[in-house]
C-alpha positions as MATLAB code, in Angstrom:
seq = 'MQITETLAMPQPTFRVNKTDAQWRQILTPAQFQVLRQAATEPPYSNILNNEHRRGIFKCGGCDWPLFASQTKFDSHTGWPSFYQPINRQAVVTRTDRTLFMVRTEVLCANCGGHLGHVFNDGPRPTGLRYCMNGIAMRFYPG';
ca = [
     -82.211   63.120  -61.984;
     -85.721   62.129  -62.462;
     -88.591   64.079  -60.673;
     -90.591   61.703  -58.503;
     -93.292   61.941  -55.813;
     -90.591   61.115  -53.290;
     -88.996   64.586  -53.860;
     -92.235   66.386  -53.169;
     -93.197   67.587  -49.746;
     -96.925   67.418  -49.406;
     -97.407   69.805  -46.389;
     -94.164   71.893  -46.092;
     -93.785   74.315  -43.291;
     -92.052   77.608  -43.692;
     -89.926   79.864  -41.490;
     -91.579   83.198  -42.828;
     -95.279   83.407  -42.271;
     -97.306   86.371  -43.082;
    -101.004   87.175  -43.565;
    -102.172   88.202  -47.095;
    -102.478   91.653  -45.851;
     -98.900   91.757  -44.753;
     -97.710   90.211  -48.084;
     -99.590   92.906  -50.024;
     -97.764   95.565  -48.111;
     -94.353   94.323  -49.318;
     -95.122   92.970  -52.704;
     -96.455   94.595  -55.924;
     -99.815   93.313  -57.069;
     -98.129   91.159  -59.780;
     -95.679   89.725  -57.252;
     -98.603   88.872  -54.922;
    -100.414   87.123  -57.705;
     -97.479   84.946  -58.651;
     -95.792   84.373  -55.256;
     -98.887   84.041  -53.040;
    -101.560   82.869  -55.540;
     -99.595   80.712  -57.817;
    -100.115   82.792  -61.039;
     -97.803   82.713  -64.035;
     -96.369   85.866  -65.757;
     -96.507   85.941  -69.431;
     -93.460   84.444  -71.173;
     -90.641   86.861  -72.266;
     -92.157   89.573  -69.950;
     -89.509   89.740  -67.334;
     -85.972   91.117  -67.571;
     -84.432   88.278  -65.615;
     -85.123   86.011  -68.535;
     -82.219   87.937  -70.182;
     -80.008   88.405  -67.158;
     -76.613   86.805  -67.900;
     -74.246   88.314  -65.246;
     -72.811   86.423  -62.388;
     -74.754   86.545  -59.200;
     -77.540   84.963  -57.109;
     -81.222   84.837  -57.796;
     -83.216   85.326  -54.590;
     -86.862   85.092  -53.574;
     -88.776   88.200  -54.352;
     -90.753   87.745  -51.139;
     -88.154   87.009  -48.559;
     -84.725   87.330  -50.146;
     -83.868   83.680  -49.646;
     -81.135   82.511  -52.006;
     -82.562   80.207  -54.636;
     -80.285   79.897  -57.779;
     -76.710   80.650  -58.756;
     -76.344   82.331  -62.200;
     -73.843   79.529  -63.137;
     -76.877   77.072  -63.416;
     -79.001   79.343  -65.584;
     -79.602   78.417  -69.199;
     -81.770   79.617  -72.061;
     -84.682   77.115  -72.319;
     -86.308   79.206  -75.036;
     -89.586   79.100  -72.991;
     -89.623   82.758  -72.043;
     -88.941   82.168  -68.352;
     -85.694   82.122  -66.454;
     -84.537   78.409  -66.233;
     -82.060   76.734  -64.061;
     -80.761   73.109  -63.921;
     -80.449   73.037  -60.091;
     -81.128   75.192  -56.984;
     -78.271   76.881  -55.144;
     -78.547   74.062  -52.424;
     -80.980   71.470  -51.167;
     -82.519   73.767  -48.642;
     -83.415   76.508  -51.273;
     -86.669   75.119  -52.653;
     -89.301   72.557  -51.874;
     -91.617   70.878  -54.243;
     -95.153   69.650  -54.349;
     -97.570   68.082  -56.739;
     -99.642   70.505  -58.759;
    -102.842   69.077  -60.301;
    -104.177   72.287  -61.729;
    -104.979   73.064  -65.444;
    -106.002   69.340  -66.054;
    -102.378   68.072  -65.758;
     -99.925   66.852  -63.088;
     -96.802   69.012  -62.644;
     -94.229   69.579  -59.942;
     -94.590   73.134  -58.411;
     -91.493   74.732  -56.937;
     -91.837   76.948  -53.720;
     -89.319   79.046  -51.843;
     -88.286   76.832  -48.902;
     -88.167   79.878  -46.562;
     -91.550   81.566  -47.248;
     -93.503   79.122  -49.458;
     -93.771   81.618  -52.303;
     -94.717   80.056  -55.666;
     -91.676   80.242  -58.010;
     -92.720   78.075  -60.915;
     -92.388   74.386  -61.892;
     -89.663   71.732  -62.516;
     -89.610   69.457  -65.529;
     -87.553   66.481  -66.691;
     -86.240   68.117  -69.895;
     -83.291   70.237  -68.705;
     -79.573   69.910  -69.546;
     -76.873   67.960  -67.983;
     -75.716   67.430  -65.325;
     -79.285   67.102  -63.718;
     -81.591   66.838  -66.690;
     -83.912   69.211  -64.866;
     -85.581   72.388  -65.905;
     -86.528   74.742  -63.063;
     -88.802   77.081  -65.046;
     -89.242   80.092  -62.723;
     -91.321   83.232  -62.879;
     -88.884   86.132  -63.011;
     -91.176   88.386  -61.115;
     -90.922   85.910  -58.163;
     -87.166   86.621  -57.934;
     -84.648   89.353  -57.445;
     -81.207   89.247  -58.969;
     -78.136   90.207  -56.994;
     -74.957   90.585  -59.132;
     -71.626   89.629  -57.844;
];
């Protein structure tokens, strides 16, 4: 699957809407920076990069199901990587033109939290690499 502008949603709307003050009450400062301000955690800094049990990865802001462990793979980039979301309603994408490049940003479809970016260099069956910030997610084994 090739990433194209047609996949991107320029102005998504989200079910969960909070003020910055409300988000700061429920998120750690580092989570707030990543989920609400689109920061990136340092590579190899999050334990979810090495999480290999069966389970579900959910949004760290709203607990929305994002990725199944069966789609996780080691991309050797230092961030948890997946070849597809848990379903079509899990995430939305939009064009990110920061840092002097064009990338596809991945957001939680429920709260709009910044999760990471998706690239066209992943494994089969999709050929996609959802490169996610571990701090933007929680893991639920099972």
